[in-house]
Every structure is written in structure tokens, then in C-alpha cells.
Short mmCIF file of C-alpha atoms in Angstrom, two decimals:
data_model
loop_
_atom_site.label_atom_id
_atom_site.label_comp_id
_atom_site.label_asym_id
_atom_site.label_seq_id
_atom_site.Cartn_x
_atom_site.Cartn_y
_atom_site.Cartn_z
CA MET A 7 0.04 -0.05 -0.17
CA GLN A 8 1.29 3.41 -0.91
CA ALA A 9 2.07 5.46 2.01
CA ARG A 10 0.09 8.65 2.41
CA LYS A 11 -0.16 11.68 5.01
CA SER A 12 -3.27 11.88 6.74
CA TRP A 13 -4.46 15.29 6.73
CA ALA A 14 -6.16 17.68 9.24
CA PHE A 15 -9.75 18.01 9.15
CA GLY A 16 -10.93 21.03 11.39
CA ILE A 17 -14.44 19.84 11.26
CA LEU A 18 -14.08 16.40 11.96
CA MET A 19 -12.35 16.93 15.38
CA ALA A 20 -14.62 19.60 16.42
CA LEU A 21 -16.95 16.86 15.65
CA SER A 22 -15.07 14.29 17.70
CA ALA A 23 -15.12 16.78 20.35
CA CYS A 24 -18.43 16.65 20.60
CA SER A 25 -19.92 13.36 19.26
CA GLY A 26 -20.63 12.47 23.39
CA ASP A 27 -23.79 12.91 24.94
CA GLY A 28 -22.84 13.11 28.58
CA GLY A 29 -19.54 12.33 30.29
CA GLU A 30 -17.74 14.38 32.68
CA SER A 31 -16.16 17.69 30.51
CA THR A 32 -12.30 17.54 30.64
CA GLY A 33 -12.07 21.49 29.82
CA GLY A 34 -13.22 24.89 31.67
CA HIS A 35 -13.24 25.60 34.65
CA GLY A 36 -12.37 22.87 37.61
CA ALA A 37 -14.63 21.83 39.82
CA ASP A 38 -12.70 24.67 42.59
CA ALA A 39 -12.88 27.52 40.37
CA CYS A 40 -16.91 26.61 39.89
CA PRO A 41 -19.18 25.92 42.86
CA ALA A 42 -21.97 23.66 43.19
CA SER A 43 -24.37 25.38 44.83
CA GLY A 44 -27.49 27.80 44.39
CA THR A 45 -29.15 27.86 40.81
CA GLY A 46 -27.88 29.82 37.79
CA SER A 47 -28.92 30.85 34.54
CA LEU A 48 -27.44 29.04 30.79
CA ALA A 49 -27.93 31.35 27.99
CA LEU A 50 -27.78 29.36 24.48
CA ASP A 51 -27.38 31.81 21.43
CA ILE A 52 -28.32 29.79 18.69
CA GLU A 53 -27.99 30.93 15.04
CA SER A 54 -29.22 28.02 12.43
CA ALA A 55 -31.31 28.56 9.25
CA VAL A 56 -33.03 25.13 10.31
CA PRO A 57 -33.99 23.87 13.74
CA ALA A 58 -30.54 22.83 15.51
CA ASP A 59 -29.64 19.86 17.51
CA VAL A 60 -27.34 21.86 20.81
CA ARG A 61 -27.59 19.57 23.75
CA VAL A 62 -26.49 20.53 27.39
CA SER A 63 -24.61 18.01 29.58
CA ASP A 64 -23.23 17.72 33.23
CA ALA A 65 -21.62 15.11 34.37
CA ALA A 66 -24.38 12.52 34.85
CA GLY A 67 -25.34 13.35 30.79
CA VAL A 68 -27.87 15.30 28.99
CA VAL A 69 -29.46 17.66 30.85
CA ASP A 70 -31.38 19.30 27.89
CA GLY A 71 -31.62 18.47 24.57
CA GLY A 72 -33.72 18.50 21.04
CA THR A 73 -34.20 20.14 17.94
CA ALA A 74 -34.98 23.98 18.36
CA ALA A 75 -33.79 27.14 16.11
CA GLU A 76 -34.47 29.84 18.76
CA SER A 77 -32.23 30.57 21.28
CA ARG A 78 -33.20 29.56 24.71
CA THR A 79 -32.26 30.23 28.39
CA LEU A 80 -32.12 27.32 30.93
CA THR A 81 -32.40 27.42 34.68
CA LEU A 82 -30.05 25.22 35.93
CA PRO A 83 -28.34 24.11 39.31
CA ALA A 84 -24.81 25.67 39.71
CA GLY A 85 -22.14 23.68 38.53
CA GLU A 86 -20.31 23.15 35.21
CA TYR A 87 -21.76 21.95 31.79
CA ARG A 88 -20.97 21.10 28.44
CA VAL A 89 -22.43 22.33 24.97
CA SER A 90 -22.21 20.22 21.83
CA ALA A 91 -23.52 21.15 18.53
CA HIS A 92 -24.54 18.17 16.34
CA ARG A 93 -25.16 17.65 12.92
CA VAL A 94 -28.71 18.59 11.42
CA ARG A 95 -30.30 17.79 8.31
CA SER A 96 -33.26 19.78 6.70
CA PRO A 97 -35.83 17.96 3.74
CA GLY A 98 -35.19 18.62 0.64
CA GLU A 99 -37.46 16.96 -2.76
CA LEU A 100 -35.13 15.25 -3.89
CA VAL A 101 -31.75 15.16 -1.38
CA GLY A 102 -31.64 18.03 1.71
CA PRO A 103 -28.79 20.24 2.66
CA ALA A 104 -26.90 19.04 6.40
CA TYR A 105 -25.84 21.61 8.85
CA GLN A 106 -22.73 21.60 10.96
CA GLY A 107 -22.48 23.10 14.36
CA ALA A 108 -19.70 24.93 16.13
CA ILE A 109 -19.81 26.21 19.34
CA GLU A 110 -17.65 30.19 19.64
CA GLY A 111 -15.06 29.39 22.37
CA GLU A 112 -14.93 27.14 25.30
CA ASP A 113 -17.32 24.09 25.08
CA THR A 114 -17.67 23.86 29.23
CA VAL A 115 -19.16 26.68 30.97
CA CYS A 116 -19.58 27.46 34.85
CA VAL A 117 -23.13 28.69 35.73
CA ARG A 118 -23.07 30.16 38.79
CA ASP A 119 -25.21 30.84 41.81
CA GLY A 120 -27.38 33.65 40.67
CA GLU A 121 -25.35 34.16 37.59
CA THR A 122 -26.37 33.99 33.59
CA ALA A 123 -23.50 32.35 31.61
CA THR A 124 -23.84 32.49 27.90
CA VAL A 125 -22.42 29.90 25.28
CA ALA A 126 -22.82 31.01 21.29
CA VAL A 127 -23.43 28.24 18.64
CA ARG A 128 -23.25 28.87 14.94
CA TYR A 129 -24.52 26.66 12.42
CA THR A 130 -23.23 26.81 8.77
CA ARG A 131 -24.64 24.47 5.56
CA GLU A 132 -22.00 22.10 4.88
CA PRO A 133 -20.50 22.88 1.41
CA GLY A 134 -20.95 19.08 0.04
CA SER A 135 -25.00 19.03 0.80
CA GLU A 136 -27.10 17.77 -1.86
CA LYS A 137 -25.55 15.57 -3.73
CA LEU A 138 -25.43 12.21 -5.63
CA TRP A 139 -22.02 10.77 -5.71
CA ALA A 140 -21.13 8.50 -8.40
CA THR A 141 -17.74 5.95 -9.04
CA ASN A 142 -16.58 6.79 -12.86
CA GLY A 143 -15.41 3.78 -14.49
CA ASN A 144 -13.11 5.47 -16.79
CA GLY A 145 -10.16 4.23 -15.57
CA ASP A 146 -9.07 7.29 -13.84
CA GLY A 147 -10.89 6.41 -10.08
CA GLN A 148 -12.95 9.56 -9.63
CA ILE A 149 -15.88 10.22 -7.82
CA LEU A 150 -18.40 12.76 -8.99
CA ALA A 151 -21.22 14.95 -7.69
CA PHE A 152 -24.30 16.12 -9.18
CA ASP A 153 -26.21 18.58 -6.92
CA ALA A 154 -29.87 18.50 -6.39
CA ALA A 155 -30.79 21.21 -8.87
CA GLN A 156 -28.90 19.27 -11.32
CA LEU A 157 -30.83 15.97 -10.55
CA ALA A 158 -34.30 17.78 -10.71
CA GLU A 159 -33.48 18.57 -13.79
CA GLY A 160 -31.98 16.12 -15.56
CA GLY A 161 -30.98 16.01 -18.88
CA GLU A 162 -26.59 16.80 -20.00
CA GLN A 163 -25.05 18.06 -16.84
CA ALA A 164 -21.35 18.39 -15.78
CA PRO A 165 -20.27 17.42 -12.11
CA SER A 166 -20.28 20.04 -9.72
CA ALA A 167 -17.28 18.50 -7.97
CA ILE A 168 -14.70 15.70 -8.57
CA ILE A 169 -12.50 13.78 -6.24
CA ASP A 170 -9.79 12.47 -7.63
CA ALA A 171 -8.28 10.41 -4.41
CA GLY A 172 -5.58 8.88 -6.49
CA LEU A 173 -7.20 5.42 -6.35
CA THR A 174 -6.86 2.71 -8.79
CA SER A 175 -10.61 1.40 -8.97
CA PRO A 176 -13.35 2.62 -6.44
CA THR A 177 -15.57 -0.27 -5.38
CA ALA A 178 -17.99 1.14 -2.65
CA LEU A 179 -19.44 4.53 -1.76
CA ARG A 180 -21.20 5.62 1.14
CA VAL A 181 -21.43 8.95 3.47
CA ASP A 182 -21.79 8.71 7.00
CA GLY A 183 -23.49 10.65 10.10
CA ALA A 184 -20.94 13.16 10.32
CA GLY A 185 -21.35 13.88 6.26
CA ARG A 186 -18.11 12.04 5.13
CA LEU A 187 -17.82 10.81 2.11
CA TRP A 188 -16.42 6.76 2.40
CA ILE A 189 -14.65 5.58 -1.17
CA GLY A 190 -13.53 1.56 -1.21
CA ASP A 191 -11.30 0.51 -3.59
CA ARG A 192 -10.34 -2.49 -5.12
CA SER A 193 -6.71 -2.28 -3.69
CA GLY A 194 -8.19 -2.72 -0.07
CA GLU A 195 -8.67 0.93 0.69
CA LEU A 196 -11.34 2.75 2.04
CA ALA A 197 -10.62 6.65 2.12
CA ALA A 198 -12.64 9.23 3.48
CA TYR A 199 -13.41 12.79 2.36
CA GLY A 200 -14.43 15.60 5.20
CA ALA A 201 -18.08 17.36 4.93
CA ALA A 202 -16.43 20.68 4.51
CA ARG A 203 -14.06 19.47 1.81
CA LEU A 204 -17.22 18.21 -0.63
CA GLY A 205 -18.04 21.35 -2.08
CA ALA A 206 -15.58 21.29 -4.92
CA SER A 207 -13.26 19.54 -6.62
CA THR A 208 -10.36 18.35 -5.70
CA ALA A 209 -7.23 15.94 -5.61
CA ASP A 210 -5.49 16.71 -2.69
CA GLU A 211 -5.03 13.38 -0.36
CA PRO A 212 -8.22 12.59 1.66
CA ASP A 213 -8.70 13.08 5.47
CA VAL A 214 -8.44 9.23 6.30
CA LEU A 215 -6.86 6.44 4.57
CA LEU A 216 -7.59 2.72 6.55
CA GLY A 217 -6.45 -0.30 4.98
CA GLY A 218 -4.86 -3.48 5.87
CA SER A 219 -6.12 -7.23 7.04
CA ALA A 220 -10.26 -5.50 8.34
CA VAL A 221 -10.28 -4.48 4.91
CA CYS A 222 -8.14 -6.54 2.15
CA GLU A 223 -8.39 -10.46 2.71
CA THR A 224 -5.25 -12.57 1.02
CA SER A 225 -6.24 -12.35 -2.46
CA LEU A 226 -6.15 -9.79 -5.18
CA PRO A 227 -8.35 -7.94 -6.20
CA CYS A 228 -9.43 -7.49 -2.63
CA GLY A 229 -11.54 -4.26 -2.23
CA PRO A 230 -14.47 -3.74 -0.74
CA ARG A 231 -17.56 -4.53 -2.56
CA ALA A 232 -19.96 -2.61 -0.31
CA LEU A 233 -20.12 -0.58 2.61
CA ALA A 234 -22.58 0.43 4.91
CA PHE A 235 -23.68 2.42 8.53
CA ASP A 236 -25.35 1.40 11.50
CA ALA A 237 -26.98 3.99 13.43
CA GLU A 238 -23.96 4.12 16.20
CA GLY A 239 -22.27 5.18 13.04
CA ALA A 240 -19.62 1.74 12.83
CA LEU A 241 -18.69 1.14 9.30
CA TRP A 242 -19.44 -2.21 7.87
CA VAL A 243 -17.37 -3.49 4.97
CA ALA A 244 -18.19 -6.47 2.67
CA THR A 245 -14.94 -8.03 1.72
CA LEU A 246 -14.12 -11.33 -0.48
CA SER A 247 -15.79 -13.81 1.86
CA ARG A 248 -16.98 -12.00 5.45
CA VAL A 249 -18.41 -8.86 6.29
CA VAL A 250 -16.40 -6.91 9.30
CA LYS A 251 -17.58 -4.11 11.58
CA LEU A 252 -15.22 -0.91 11.97
CA ALA A 253 -16.32 0.62 15.27
CA PRO A 254 -16.88 4.38 14.96
CA GLU A 255 -13.24 5.51 17.03
CA ALA A 256 -11.52 3.21 14.32
CA LEU A 257 -12.95 6.08 11.78
CA GLY A 258 -10.96 9.05 13.22
CA GLY A 259 -7.57 8.75 11.55
CA SER A 260 -5.66 6.58 9.08
CA GLY A 261 -4.39 3.20 9.78
CA GLU A 262 -5.00 -0.27 9.81
CA PRO A 263 -7.56 -0.98 12.51
CA ALA A 264 -8.37 -4.60 13.63
CA PRO A 265 -12.12 -5.34 13.09
CA ALA A 266 -14.66 -4.99 15.99
CA LEU A 267 -16.28 -7.79 14.83
CA THR A 268 -16.69 -10.18 11.79
CA LEU A 269 -19.01 -12.33 10.17
CA THR A 270 -18.95 -15.17 8.49
CA SER A 271 -21.84 -17.21 7.05
CA PRO A 272 -22.81 -19.94 4.55
CA ASP A 273 -25.94 -17.86 3.85
CA ALA A 274 -22.99 -14.75 3.08
CA SER A 275 -19.77 -16.40 1.55
CA ARG A 276 -19.43 -13.79 -0.72
CA PRO A 277 -21.15 -10.54 0.05
CA GLU A 278 -21.67 -8.07 -2.49
CA SER A 279 -24.02 -5.77 -1.17
CA LEU A 280 -24.85 -4.02 2.05
CA ALA A 281 -28.13 -2.46 3.61
CA PHE A 282 -29.33 -1.63 7.06
CA ASP A 283 -33.39 -1.60 7.88
CA ALA A 284 -35.50 0.73 10.33
CA ASP A 285 -34.77 -1.90 13.29
CA GLY A 286 -30.78 -2.62 12.94
CA ASN A 287 -30.93 -5.81 10.91
CA LEU A 288 -28.54 -6.62 8.59
CA TRP A 289 -29.29 -7.39 5.29
CA VAL A 290 -26.74 -9.00 2.90
CA GLY A 291 -26.74 -9.93 -0.92
CA ASP A 292 -24.68 -12.98 -1.15
CA GLY A 293 -22.96 -13.75 -4.78
CA ALA A 294 -22.52 -17.25 -3.92
CA THR A 295 -25.89 -18.57 -2.94
CA ASN A 296 -28.11 -15.29 -4.51
CA GLY A 297 -30.06 -14.57 -1.43
CA VAL A 298 -30.65 -11.91 0.22
CA ALA A 299 -29.92 -12.48 4.27
CA LYS A 300 -31.13 -10.95 7.10
CA PHE A 301 -28.96 -10.80 10.32
CA ALA A 302 -30.49 -9.87 13.52
CA ALA A 303 -29.64 -6.60 15.03
CA GLU A 304 -29.65 -8.21 18.27
CA ARG A 305 -26.70 -10.88 17.30
CA LEU A 306 -24.65 -8.14 15.58
CA ALA A 307 -22.81 -7.56 19.25
CA ALA A 308 -20.28 -10.41 18.80
CA ASP A 309 -18.91 -12.13 15.71
CA ILE A 310 -20.24 -14.68 13.59
CA ALA A 311 -18.43 -17.42 12.99
CA ASP A 312 -20.32 -19.72 10.17
CA GLU A 313 -23.63 -19.56 10.85
CA PRO A 314 -26.73 -19.06 9.19
CA ALA A 315 -28.71 -16.39 8.72
CA ASP A 316 -32.41 -15.69 10.54
CA VAL A 317 -33.71 -14.85 7.12
CA VAL A 318 -32.64 -15.72 3.35
CA LEU A 319 -34.53 -14.69 0.60
CA LEU A 320 -34.25 -16.14 -2.59
CA GLY A 321 -36.21 -14.15 -5.67
CA GLN A 322 -37.81 -15.99 -8.68
CA SER A 323 -39.42 -14.46 -11.78
CA GLY A 324 -42.71 -15.44 -12.47
CA PRO A 325 -44.54 -16.99 -16.04
CA PRO A 326 -44.44 -17.27 -18.72
CA VAL A 327 -40.69 -17.75 -18.02
CA VAL A 328 -39.53 -19.11 -14.46
CA ALA A 329 -36.05 -18.58 -13.41
CA ASN A 330 -34.08 -18.17 -10.45
CA LEU A 331 -32.74 -13.75 -9.57
CA ARG A 332 -29.19 -13.82 -9.36
CA GLY A 333 -26.56 -11.57 -8.42
CA PRO A 334 -28.10 -9.32 -6.37
CA GLN A 335 -25.84 -6.47 -6.19
CA GLY A 336 -27.73 -3.55 -5.23
CA LEU A 337 -29.78 -3.25 -1.53
CA ALA A 338 -31.94 0.23 -0.61
CA PHE A 339 -35.09 0.41 1.58
CA ASP A 340 -37.15 3.58 0.95
CA ALA A 341 -39.74 5.18 4.09
CA ASP A 342 -42.18 1.97 3.72
CA GLY A 343 -39.59 -0.51 5.00
CA ASN A 344 -39.79 -2.16 1.56
CA LEU A 345 -36.26 -3.87 0.43
CA TRP A 346 -35.15 -3.10 -3.20
CA VAL A 347 -32.96 -5.20 -4.67
CA GLY A 348 -30.95 -4.82 -8.12
CA TYR A 349 -30.48 -8.45 -9.58
CA PHE A 350 -27.42 -7.99 -12.07
CA ALA A 351 -27.49 -11.26 -14.01
CA GLY A 352 -30.72 -10.32 -15.61
CA ASN A 353 -30.46 -6.54 -15.02
CA GLN A 354 -33.70 -6.73 -12.62
CA LEU A 355 -35.00 -4.69 -9.86
CA VAL A 356 -37.19 -6.33 -7.00
CA ARG A 357 -39.08 -4.94 -4.25
CA TYR A 358 -40.08 -6.77 -1.33
CA THR A 359 -42.57 -6.02 1.04
CA PRO A 360 -42.03 -5.73 4.76
CA GLU A 361 -44.39 -9.25 4.53
CA GLU A 362 -42.29 -11.32 2.11
CA ARG A 363 -39.48 -10.10 3.77
CA ALA A 364 -39.87 -11.76 6.91
CA ALA A 365 -39.36 -15.24 6.65
CA SER A 366 -37.31 -16.93 4.41
CA GLY A 367 -38.27 -18.39 1.34
CA THR A 368 -38.58 -18.53 -2.44
CA LEU A 369 -40.91 -16.38 -3.91
CA THR A 370 -41.96 -14.19 -6.69
CA PRO A 371 -42.13 -10.97 -5.71
CA GLU A 372 -45.36 -8.73 -6.74
CA VAL A 373 -43.37 -5.98 -7.96
CA LEU A 374 -40.15 -7.16 -10.71
CA PHE A 375 -38.90 -4.63 -13.49
CA ASP A 376 -36.83 -5.70 -15.98
CA ILE A 377 -34.74 -2.48 -16.75
CA ASP A 378 -33.13 -1.19 -19.50
CA VAL A 379 -29.65 -2.44 -20.44
CA LEU A 380 -28.48 1.23 -19.77
CA ALA A 381 -29.02 1.41 -16.39
CA LEU A 382 -27.55 -0.58 -14.14
CA VAL A 383 -28.89 -2.19 -11.15
CA THR A 384 -25.01 -2.92 -9.36
CA ASP A 385 -25.79 0.20 -6.63
CA LEU A 386 -29.73 1.48 -5.61
CA ALA A 387 -30.26 4.80 -3.66
CA VAL A 388 -33.61 6.24 -2.44
CA ASP A 389 -34.14 9.74 -1.89
CA GLU A 390 -36.17 11.93 0.08
CA SER A 391 -39.23 11.69 -2.48
CA GLY A 392 -38.79 8.03 -2.78
CA ASN A 393 -37.46 7.93 -6.12
CA LEU A 394 -35.11 5.17 -6.91
CA TRP A 395 -31.69 6.04 -7.89
CA LEU A 396 -29.48 3.68 -10.39
CA PRO A 397 -25.87 4.14 -11.81
CA GLY A 398 -25.85 4.05 -15.45
CA ALA A 399 -23.06 2.85 -18.17
CA ALA A 400 -22.66 5.08 -21.76
CA GLY A 401 -22.39 8.27 -19.68
CA SER A 402 -25.62 8.63 -17.98
CA LEU A 403 -27.41 7.95 -14.26
CA TYR A 404 -30.99 7.14 -13.65
CA ARG A 405 -33.88 7.82 -11.57
CA ILE A 406 -37.66 5.92 -11.32
CA ASP A 407 -40.01 8.52 -9.41
CA ALA A 408 -42.03 7.28 -7.22
CA ALA A 409 -44.71 7.30 -8.84
CA GLU A 410 -43.53 5.00 -11.71
CA LEU A 411 -42.57 2.14 -9.01
CA SER A 412 -46.37 1.56 -9.34
CA LYS A 413 -46.45 0.92 -12.73
CA GLU A 414 -45.80 -2.21 -14.80
CA GLU A 415 -43.21 -0.82 -16.79
CA PRO A 416 -41.49 2.26 -15.03
CA ALA A 417 -40.45 4.91 -16.83
CA LEU A 418 -35.93 5.45 -16.52
CA VAL A 419 -35.25 9.45 -16.25
CA ALA A 420 -31.76 9.65 -17.51
CA LEU A 421 -29.10 12.39 -16.16
CA THR A 422 -26.30 12.27 -19.05
CA SER A 423 -22.79 13.52 -18.56
CA ASP A 424 -19.56 13.30 -21.31
CA VAL A 425 -17.67 13.19 -18.12
CA ILE A 426 -19.53 9.85 -16.94
CA GLY A 427 -17.61 6.77 -18.38
CA ASN A 428 -19.51 3.83 -16.45
CA ALA A 429 -20.94 5.01 -13.05
CA ALA A 430 -21.29 1.54 -10.62
CA LYS A 431 -21.44 2.87 -7.43
CA LEU A 432 -23.47 5.95 -5.91
CA THR A 433 -24.88 7.26 -2.85
CA LEU A 434 -26.86 10.42 -1.70
CA ASN A 435 -24.91 12.94 0.41
CA THR A 436 -27.73 13.23 2.86
CA VAL A 437 -30.71 10.59 3.34
CA ALA A 438 -34.77 10.64 4.46
CA GLY A 439 -34.82 10.36 7.97
CA PRO A 440 -35.14 12.65 11.09
CA THR A 441 -34.66 16.02 11.04
CA TYR A 442 -31.63 15.74 12.93
CA ILE A 443 -28.44 13.39 13.03
CA ALA A 444 -26.65 12.57 15.87
CA PRO A 445 -22.85 11.95 15.58
#
């Protein structure tokens, strides 16, 4: 692996400093300088274009938190408190903007009896907000971005940003809860660019570069086939024959992290796609069995060693030609809990409802589309309006509008660019979900 310099990333460090909800403060006044007797006030001076997520904690945990755009004054027992500002997002038609909060001055404050302490919190829009990112298989390893306005308009578009991480062949993309773009490469490296750097093109070094046996197994090419983040911010990586979990604390700087746990299973012996459902269950598309396997959330706290999945779905097309569906390379959940699966062998797109995916079996889904050959099902993304996005060949990306997903032959809307060679993987910069996202 080529040695690389890990670049400092200011906003990431700021997020790291405020990522905890509680715990004893380590800065500001010492206990002797901050008497814990009487009652005082803490004024939160908040500037934000959207409801902010500002939390106040003492040594026991969070004493005040929640989303509010307005400033507020809290009446609190005298003592030392820590103020943290967490990333928030605002809904959009396709993909909404996200905002990062920063504390002006010290984040630890002493509330004194009969006095008012003030902490200023300022939120700014992430430069890389409202984007769809796609790999570009034209041999230069670039990642292309298209803004929400471009996605809505469709047609011929020039990328709004191009990331050149110096990788050989990107194989996986995902954005984490802090707004960082993660890129998996065939060489076995994982690169990350912080949210503040995603507003413009760059060929500079990534902020984080990970490698080692947690990502790359013994054979080459060994790059990650898929990436997924869980609700706690851990990164799950599909490698050649297993899935590994990298803990959030292993993602802050470059190195060769040890996996927090590994998952091996006869139902996921060649994992090619990953997705978490709303209940925290992990779904794995397996290239060996052609099944889509569910591993229950309660099993994901420890290694899973050659154990079967909890549910395995095997797809089958209906008459007049009954055939097994093969190559589940794209997985995505929509807001209704439906699981969308892209089967590469026949370029088919399938929907499994919550009822259909409740138990193992071979089934013919009610919704099954044969997709145009220029659109690819190698990755899937669902935007905030429920539209489904697909990569594409011959210089295109594709969208199936939500209303079309109930039709027998849905129309595809193309976004074209002469910069795109062949897009195989994609991810949205922010995703549908709650108004705020805790780092």
C-alpha cells in the first residue's frame, strides 16, 4: 500500500470533540473554581437556518437537548456544564442540505449561583450538501457529484465536483452521519473526505486512509464490495468472503484498524451488497447463493462465525419464464420499509415488502422490473421523495420516480454527462430520515 499523509480536518475534530452525549467534562473551570451550590442560568445564543441540535450535559449526562432554531435560556443548578452542537439536516425534494454546528469559544461553562453564563452556537451549511456521488469507471478512479438541482432537472449536466483520491478503481461509496464521503477501492483501501471538503473538486489527499487485513483479505483484487453505516456510526465492510465491522473510534484517523467483529456465514460467503433496515438488522446480498440474507440486530454485538442467517430470500421470476434471480448487487430500503434489490445477472429490479421479507423462502415478488440495459442495478439509492436512483453505462445515471414504481413498465429519467464513463456505485449525500442526525 502506498504511504500517504493523513491530512488534518478541522471540522472532523470539532465533531469528535462534541460527539458524546454525556460524560465528565475535561475543559473549562475546574471543580474548585465552579461552586456547585445555588441556581444560575445558561443562555444558549443559537444562530441556525434550520432547527438545531444543541445539547447541554453535566457529569451525569444530557440535561437539555433537542431540536430548536431559537436561542433559549435554561435555569440550572450551579455547576459545570458542557455544550455540544450536533449535525442536522433539512428536508429536501430529492436530497436535503445538512448543517454543522460549532461552539464559539469554550464548550465547557460554569453556571454560578444568581448569574447567567452565555454560550454562542453557530450553524453553517455543509459545502457538500444536496449531492449524489457516483463512481466513474473510466480508468482514473474519480468520484463525480451532481447537485440536487441537477438531479431534478436531468438531461445533460456537468459534475458540480470531482474527487480524485488517487485510487485505482473505486468499488463502494457511502456517506456517514458526520457527512464524510467514504470510498472503497479495489486495492483494499478505504478513503474518506470530510464534509467541509465536498463542495468543490479536489485531487488532494483524503482526510482518512484505512487499510490492512480488516479490509483486504489474502487474494487480489481485494477491495470492499459494499459499505454500510449502522445507527451508532460503525462502518460495515463487505470483503471477499466475510463482513467486518469497524468501530466509530477506528474511523477518525488513518491506519490499519482491527475489526470490531467479523461475520461469516454460509448464507453470506461472497457478500456483494449491504443495507440496514429501520430496526438495525443487517441485510446482505450474497453472490454465491444469490440469496438476500438478514442478520438480526441482536446478533450484531459479537462475532458471527459460520452461522446461518435469520432470514434468506431467494427470488424467482414469474411465468411465462420462471427463473432464479441471480447476483443481488444493489440493496436499498425505502421509507415504507420495502427492500429494493437489484439482481445483476438479468438486470432486474425487485421489491420485497415487509411481509414478503418476514420469513425465509423462494418467492416471486409482486413488483419485478426488467431494467433497460443502459441502466445498472449494481447499486441503489432512495431519495427523500421515494424516487429510486440507479447507476448507468454510456455516460448516464437514472431515476425512477416514486409514482412510476407502481407501474408495470416504469419510465426511467436519465441524467447524462460526457464525463461519466461507466457509473457502477452511487450514494446520496444526505438521506431521508429524522430532522436531526446525531454524530
